[in-house]
Amino acid sequence: MGKYEGITKARQVLELHEFATLKKIKNQYRELLKEWHPDLCKENEDIRKEKTIEIINAYRTIMNYCEHYRFSFSREEIEKYISTLRR
């Protein structure tokens, strides 16, 4: 599996759209772990464990990508981004 496919699969596991903020990624990760927590989820223990591991690995994949992503601080990008927030 290529890098793009791995990140796409991780994004799908975390139920993220194509665009997400770091805040959204972290919140979604916490919500999914809470959903699959043994005290709250009534699924079989093996299924819970497998799903939890899948969520953790997906989060690590996404965060690794985010840590190595190069952000642009150019005037054009900043103005473009800020103008979309003000709409």
Coordinates of N, CA and C in Angstrom, one line a residue:
M1 N 0.8 -1.2 0.0 CA 0.0 0.0 0.0 C 0.9 1.2 0.0
G2 N 0.6 2.2 -0.9 CA 1.3 3.4 -0.9 C 1.0 4.4 0.2
K3 N 1.8 5.5 0.3 CA 1.6 6.4 1.3 C 0.2 7.1 1.3
Y4 N -0.2 7.4 0.1 CA -1.5 8.1 -0.1 C -2.6 7.1 0.4
E5 N -2.5 5.9 0.0 CA -3.6 4.9 0.3 C -3.6 4.7 1.8
G6 N -2.4 4.6 2.5 CA -2.3 4.4 3.9 C -2.9 5.6 4.7
I7 N -2.7 6.8 4.2 CA -3.2 8.0 4.9 C -4.7 8.0 4.7
T8 N -5.2 7.7 3.5 CA -6.6 7.6 3.1 C -7.3 6.6 4.0
K9 N -6.7 5.4 4.2 CA -7.3 4.4 5.0 C -7.4 4.9 6.4
A10 N -6.3 5.5 6.9 CA -6.3 6.0 8.3 C -7.4 7.1 8.5
R11 N -7.5 8.0 7.5 CA -8.6 9.0 7.5 C -10.0 8.4 7.6
Q12 N -10.2 7.3 6.9 CA -11.5 6.7 6.9 C -11.7 6.0 8.2
V13 N -10.7 5.4 8.8 CA -10.9 4.7 10.1 C -11.3 5.8 11.1
L14 N -10.7 7.0 11.1 CA -11.0 8.0 12.0 C -12.3 8.8 11.6
E15 N -12.9 8.4 10.5 CA -14.1 9.0 10.0 C -13.9 10.5 9.7
L16 N -12.8 10.9 9.1 CA -12.5 12.2 8.8 C -12.8 12.5 7.3
H17 N -13.2 13.8 7.0 CA -13.4 14.2 5.6 C -12.0 14.5 5.1
E18 N -12.0 14.9 3.8 CA -10.7 15.2 3.2 C -10.0 16.4 3.8
F19 N -10.7 17.3 4.4 CA -10.1 18.4 5.1 C -10.5 18.4 6.6
A20 N -9.5 18.5 7.5 CA -9.7 18.5 8.9 C -8.6 19.3 9.6
T21 N -9.0 19.9 10.7 CA -8.1 20.7 11.5 C -7.4 19.7 12.5
L22 N -6.3 20.1 13.1 CA -5.7 19.2 14.1 C -6.7 19.0 15.3
K23 N -7.4 20.0 15.6 CA -8.4 19.9 16.7 C -9.5 18.9 16.3
K24 N -10.0 18.9 15.1 CA -11.0 17.9 14.7 C -10.4 16.5 14.7
I25 N -9.1 16.3 14.3 CA -8.5 15.0 14.3 C -8.4 14.5 15.7
K26 N -7.9 15.3 16.6 CA -7.8 14.9 18.0 C -9.1 14.6 18.6
N27 N -10.1 15.4 18.4 CA -11.4 15.2 19.0 C -12.0 13.9 18.4
Q28 N -11.9 13.7 17.2 CA -12.5 12.5 16.6 C -11.8 11.2 17.1
Y29 N -10.5 11.3 17.3 CA -9.7 10.2 17.9 C -10.2 9.8 19.3
R30 N -10.4 10.9 20.1 CA -10.9 10.7 21.5 C -12.3 10.1 21.5
E31 N -13.1 10.6 20.6 CA -14.5 10.2 20.6 C -14.6 8.7 20.2
L32 N -13.8 8.3 19.2 CA -13.8 6.9 18.7 C -13.3 6.0 19.8
L33 N -12.2 6.4 20.5 CA -11.7 5.6 21.6 C -12.7 5.4 22.7
K34 N -13.4 6.5 23.0 CA -14.4 6.5 24.0 C -15.6 5.5 23.6
E35 N -15.9 5.6 22.3 CA -17.0 4.7 21.8 C -16.7 3.2 21.9
W36 N -15.4 2.9 21.7 CA -14.9 1.5 21.8 C -14.4 1.1 23.1
H37 N -14.5 2.0 24.1 CA -13.9 1.7 25.5 C -14.7 0.5 26.1
P38 N -14.0 -0.5 26.7 CA -14.6 -1.7 27.3 C -15.8 -1.4 28.2
D39 N -15.8 -0.3 29.0 CA -16.8 0.0 29.9 C -18.1 0.5 29.2
L40 N -17.9 1.0 27.9 CA -19.1 1.6 27.2 C -19.6 0.7 26.0
C41 N -18.7 0.0 25.4 CA -19.0 -0.8 24.2 C -19.3 -2.3 24.6
K42 N -20.4 -2.8 24.1 CA -20.8 -4.1 24.5 C -20.4 -5.2 23.5
E43 N -19.5 -4.8 22.5 CA -19.0 -5.7 21.5 C -18.1 -6.7 22.2
N44 N -17.9 -7.8 21.5 CA -16.9 -8.9 21.9 C -15.6 -8.2 22.2
E45 N -14.9 -8.7 23.2 CA -13.6 -8.2 23.7 C -12.6 -8.2 22.6
D46 N -12.5 -9.2 21.8 CA -11.6 -9.3 20.7 C -11.9 -8.2 19.6
I47 N -13.1 -7.9 19.3 CA -13.5 -6.9 18.4 C -13.2 -5.5 18.9
R48 N -13.5 -5.3 20.2 CA -13.1 -4.0 20.8 C -11.6 -3.8 20.7
K49 N -10.8 -4.8 21.1 CA -9.4 -4.6 21.1 C -8.9 -4.4 19.7
E50 N -9.4 -5.1 18.7 CA -8.9 -4.9 17.3 C -9.3 -3.5 16.8
K51 N -10.5 -3.1 17.1 CA -10.9 -1.7 16.7 C -10.1 -0.6 17.4
T52 N -9.8 -0.8 18.6 CA -9.0 0.2 19.4 C -7.6 0.3 18.8
I53 N -7.0 -0.9 18.5 CA -5.7 -0.9 17.9 C -5.7 -0.2 16.5
E54 N -6.8 -0.5 15.7 CA -6.9 0.1 14.4 C -7.0 1.7 14.5
I55 N -7.8 2.2 15.5 CA -8.0 3.6 15.7 C -6.6 4.2 16.1
I56 N -5.9 3.6 17.0 CA -4.6 4.1 17.5 C -3.6 4.2 16.4
N57 N -3.6 3.2 15.6 CA -2.6 3.1 14.4 C -3.0 4.2 13.4
A58 N -4.3 4.4 13.1 CA -4.7 5.4 12.2 C -4.4 6.8 12.7
Y59 N -4.6 7.0 13.9 CA -4.2 8.3 14.5 C -2.7 8.6 14.4
R60 N -1.9 7.6 14.7 CA -0.4 7.7 14.5 C -0.1 8.0 13.1
T61 N -0.7 7.4 12.2 CA -0.4 7.6 10.7 C -0.7 9.0 10.4
I62 N -1.9 9.5 10.8 CA -2.3 10.9 10.4 C -1.4 11.9 11.1
M63 N -1.1 11.7 12.4 CA -0.3 12.6 13.1 C 1.1 12.6 12.6
N64 N 1.6 11.5 12.1 CA 3.0 11.5 11.5 C 3.0 12.3 10.3
Y65 N 1.9 12.2 9.5 CA 1.8 13.0 8.2 C 1.8 14.4 8.6
C66 N 0.9 14.8 9.6 CA 0.8 16.2 10.0 C 2.1 16.8 10.5
E67 N 2.9 16.0 11.3 CA 4.1 16.4 11.8 C 5.2 16.7 10.7
H68 N 5.1 16.0 9.6 CA 6.0 16.2 8.5 C 5.5 17.0 7.3
Y69 N 4.3 17.5 7.4 CA 3.7 18.3 6.4 C 4.3 19.7 6.5
R70 N 4.6 20.2 5.3 CA 5.2 21.6 5.3 C 4.1 22.6 5.0
F71 N 4.0 23.5 6.0 CA 3.0 24.5 5.9 C 3.5 25.7 5.2
S72 N 2.7 26.4 4.4 CA 3.1 27.6 3.7 C 2.7 28.8 4.5
F73 N 3.6 29.7 4.7 CA 3.4 30.9 5.4 C 3.5 32.1 4.5
S74 N 3.4 31.8 3.2 CA 3.5 32.9 2.2 C 2.2 33.8 2.3
R75 N 2.4 35.0 1.9 CA 1.3 36.0 1.9 C 0.1 35.5 1.2
E76 N 0.3 34.9 0.0 CA -0.9 34.4 -0.8 C -1.7 33.4 0.0
E77 N -1.0 32.4 0.5 CA -1.7 31.3 1.2 C -2.4 31.8 2.5
I78 N -1.7 32.7 3.2 CA -2.3 33.2 4.5 C -3.5 34.0 4.1
E79 N -3.5 34.9 3.2 CA -4.6 35.7 2.8 C -5.7 34.9 2.2
K80 N -5.4 33.9 1.4 CA -6.4 33.0 0.9 C -7.1 32.2 2.0
Y81 N -6.4 31.7 3.0 CA -6.9 31.0 4.1 C -7.8 31.9 5.0
I82 N -7.2 33.0 5.3 CA -8.0 33.9 6.2 C -9.2 34.4 5.5
S83 N -9.2 34.7 4.2 CA -10.4 35.1 3.6 C -11.5 34.1 3.5
T84 N -11.1 32.8 3.5 CA -12.1 31.7 3.5 C -12.8 31.6 4.9
L85 N -12.0 32.0 6.0 CA -12.6 31.9 7.3 C -13.6 33.0 7.6
R86 N -13.4 34.1 7.0 CA -14.3 35.3 7.2 C -15.6 35.2 6.5
R87 N -15.8 34.3 5.6 CA -17.0 34.2 4.8 C -18.2 33.7 5.6

